[in-house]
Tab-separated table of C-alpha atoms (C1' of nucleotides) in Angstrom:
chain	number	residue	atom	x	y	z
A	1	UNK	CA	9.837	24.338	-4.687
A	2	UNK	CA	7.574	21.342	-4.285
A	3	UNK	CA	6.234	20.369	-7.682
A	4	UNK	CA	4.284	17.362	-6.543
A	5	UNK	CA	2.268	16.017	-3.628
A	6	UNK	CA	3.622	13.334	-1.328
A	7	UNK	CA	0.490	12.238	0.468
A	8	UNK	CA	-2.942	12.177	-1.062
A	9	UNK	CA	-6.444	12.450	0.310
A	10	UNK	CA	-9.429	10.511	-1.019
A	11	UNK	CA	-10.174	12.993	-3.759
A	12	UNK	CA	-6.582	13.156	-4.917
A	13	UNK	CA	-6.406	9.366	-4.977
A	14	UNK	CA	-9.439	9.234	-7.242
A	15	UNK	CA	-7.957	11.778	-9.635
A	16	UNK	CA	-4.649	9.938	-9.581
A	17	UNK	CA	-6.330	6.675	-10.494
A	18	UNK	CA	-8.305	8.330	-13.256
A	19	UNK	CA	-5.166	9.907	-14.696
A	20	UNK	CA	-3.237	6.649	-14.504
A	21	UNK	CA	-5.953	4.820	-16.409
A	22	UNK	CA	-6.225	7.448	-19.131
A	23	UNK	CA	-2.454	7.488	-19.580
A	24	UNK	CA	-2.398	3.709	-19.985
A	25	UNK	CA	-5.196	4.030	-22.520
A	26	UNK	CA	-2.968	6.356	-24.550
A	27	UNK	CA	-0.013	3.959	-24.913
A	28	UNK	CA	0.202	3.071	-28.607
A	29	UNK	CA	0.295	-0.529	-29.767
A	30	UNK	CA	3.778	-1.938	-30.086
A	31	UNK	CA	5.218	0.299	-27.367
A	32	UNK	CA	5.638	0.093	-23.595
A	33	UNK	CA	6.024	2.495	-20.689
A	34	UNK	CA	6.920	2.167	-17.012
A	35	UNK	CA	5.085	2.413	-13.691
A	36	UNK	CA	7.354	5.229	-12.581
A	37	UNK	CA	6.819	7.262	-15.721
A	38	UNK	CA	3.043	6.978	-15.417
A	39	UNK	CA	3.245	8.020	-11.757
A	40	UNK	CA	5.319	11.048	-12.730
A	41	UNK	CA	2.940	12.084	-15.507
A	42	UNK	CA	0.051	11.801	-13.037
A	43	UNK	CA	1.861	14.137	-10.657
A	44	UNK	CA	3.138	11.694	-8.005
A	45	UNK	CA	6.674	10.596	-8.905
A	46	UNK	CA	7.060	8.508	-5.741
A	47	UNK	CA	3.940	6.412	-6.338
A	48	UNK	CA	5.122	3.872	-8.903
A	49	UNK	CA	3.978	1.056	-6.607
A	50	UNK	CA	0.500	2.512	-6.486
A	51	UNK	CA	0.330	2.499	-10.282
A	52	UNK	CA	1.059	-1.210	-10.159
A	53	UNK	CA	-1.656	-1.739	-7.584
A	54	UNK	CA	-4.219	0.157	-9.651
A	55	UNK	CA	-3.469	-1.830	-12.802
A	56	UNK	CA	-3.612	-5.065	-10.841
A	57	UNK	CA	-6.818	-4.476	-8.870
A	58	UNK	CA	-8.910	-1.701	-10.474
A	59	UNK	CA	-11.885	-3.225	-12.350
A	60	UNK	CA	-11.591	-0.642	-15.116
A	61	UNK	CA	-8.056	-1.774	-15.885
A	62	UNK	CA	-9.122	-5.022	-17.521
A	63	UNK	CA	-10.414	-3.167	-20.573
A	64	UNK	CA	-7.145	-1.236	-20.954
A	65	UNK	CA	-3.846	-2.215	-22.595
A	66	UNK	CA	-2.129	-2.616	-19.237
A	67	UNK	CA	0.159	-5.276	-20.757
A	68	UNK	CA	2.058	-2.304	-22.235
A	69	UNK	CA	3.261	-1.303	-18.761
A	70	UNK	CA	6.515	-2.875	-17.551
A	71	UNK	CA	8.988	-1.942	-14.833
A	72	UNK	CA	11.944	0.379	-15.230
A	73	UNK	CA	14.249	-2.295	-16.642
A	74	UNK	CA	11.678	-3.753	-18.997
A	75	UNK	CA	10.606	-6.728	-16.922
A	76	UNK	CA	7.035	-7.985	-17.233
A	77	UNK	CA	4.686	-8.359	-14.270
A	78	UNK	CA	5.399	-11.321	-11.963
A	79	UNK	CA	2.909	-14.140	-12.385
A	80	UNK	CA	1.509	-12.858	-15.668
A	81	UNK	CA	3.135	-14.896	-18.441
A	82	UNK	CA	0.528	-13.781	-20.977
A	83	UNK	CA	1.930	-10.259	-20.886
A	84	UNK	CA	4.966	-11.226	-22.959
A	85	UNK	CA	2.794	-13.057	-25.475
A	86	UNK	CA	0.520	-10.042	-25.877
A	87	UNK	CA	3.474	-7.694	-26.381
A	88	UNK	CA	5.193	-9.963	-28.882
A	89	UNK	CA	1.865	-10.174	-30.701
A	90	UNK	CA	2.078	-6.456	-31.430
A	91	UNK	CA	5.733	-6.459	-32.415
A	92	UNK	CA	7.550	-5.758	-29.135
A	93	UNK	CA	10.794	-7.717	-28.957
A	94	UNK	CA	12.554	-9.071	-25.861
A	95	UNK	CA	16.239	-9.321	-25.048
A	96	UNK	CA	17.876	-12.683	-24.277
A	97	UNK	CA	17.514	-11.953	-20.555
A	98	UNK	CA	13.714	-11.804	-20.885
A	99	UNK	CA	13.391	-8.022	-20.630
A	100	UNK	CA	11.722	-5.739	-23.158
A	101	UNK	CA	14.266	-3.930	-25.334
A	102	UNK	CA	13.466	-0.534	-23.814
A	103	UNK	CA	15.930	1.225	-26.070
A	104	UNK	CA	13.712	0.376	-28.980
A	105	UNK	CA	10.181	0.091	-27.612
A	106	UNK	CA	9.840	2.564	-24.736
A	107	UNK	CA	7.048	5.024	-25.500
A	108	UNK	CA	8.460	8.547	-25.862
A	109	UNK	CA	5.502	10.926	-26.257
A	110	UNK	CA	7.837	13.897	-26.684
A	111	UNK	CA	10.159	12.590	-29.355
A	112	UNK	CA	9.875	13.356	-33.061
A	113	UNK	CA	10.128	9.727	-34.048
A	114	UNK	CA	7.035	8.829	-32.055
A	115	UNK	CA	4.948	11.666	-33.458
A	116	UNK	CA	5.195	10.044	-36.852
A	117	UNK	CA	3.248	7.004	-35.699
B	1	DA	C1'	-1.730	1.126	16.284
B	2	DG	C1'	2.261	-1.700	14.767
B	3	DT	C1'	3.729	-4.949	11.094
B	4	DT	C1'	3.815	-6.969	6.612
B	5	DT	C1'	3.082	-6.798	1.755
B	6	DG	C1'	3.777	-5.688	-3.016
B	7	DA	C1'	2.409	-5.664	-11.279
B	8	DC	C1'	8.371	-0.234	-7.976
B	9	DT	C1'	13.074	2.138	-8.202
B	10	DG	C1'	17.894	3.228	-7.962
B	11	DG	C1'	22.211	2.001	-6.268
B	12	DA	C1'	25.829	-1.276	-4.511
B	13	DG	C1'	28.592	-5.423	-5.046
C	1	DC	C1'	23.784	-9.492	-16.091
C	2	DC	C1'	22.544	-11.034	-11.493
C	3	DT	C1'	21.135	-10.692	-6.506
C	4	DC	C1'	20.489	-8.060	-2.418
C	5	DC	C1'	19.005	-3.882	-0.063
C	6	DA	C1'	17.162	0.537	1.539
C	7	DG	C1'	13.591	3.708	0.518
C	8	DC	C1'	9.049	4.123	-0.912
C	9	DC	C1'	3.652	4.381	0.421
C	10	DA	C1'	-1.303	2.788	0.396
C	11	DA	C1'	-3.581	-1.509	1.774
C	12	DA	C1'	-4.164	-5.392	4.109
C	13	DC	C1'	-3.292	-7.927	8.310
DNA sequence: AGTTTGACTGGAG
DNA sequence: CCTCCAGCCAAAC
């Protein structure tokens, strides 16, 4: 059974973008999440790249904490050195290889430990 | 209308 | 842990 769309029309693209932005807005300080996870929550698991494009180019994204979005292995966005500074400023720590310690700082909306924050 | 380009991902070596 | 690669898909050429 297909539980998600593969291609989207104009209207679906608008809803997708809106959902992506509101999800990013919900990431708590001191935590990170991934492009793929946001895409999945928004109903399009195969559109991680589009999440990246939205955060990079959508005007509304500048007022959101998009520095809390990293890729699946915890790497920060290419060409955006400030992202690491912003994350470290709210307590997120990086491993020696320059990746976010996902084990410790990945946002888990479902888990008990996160509900306490 | 065909090709290239990414703020991506998972797997192989 | 790293680099390379195929698959991905809307946008820009």
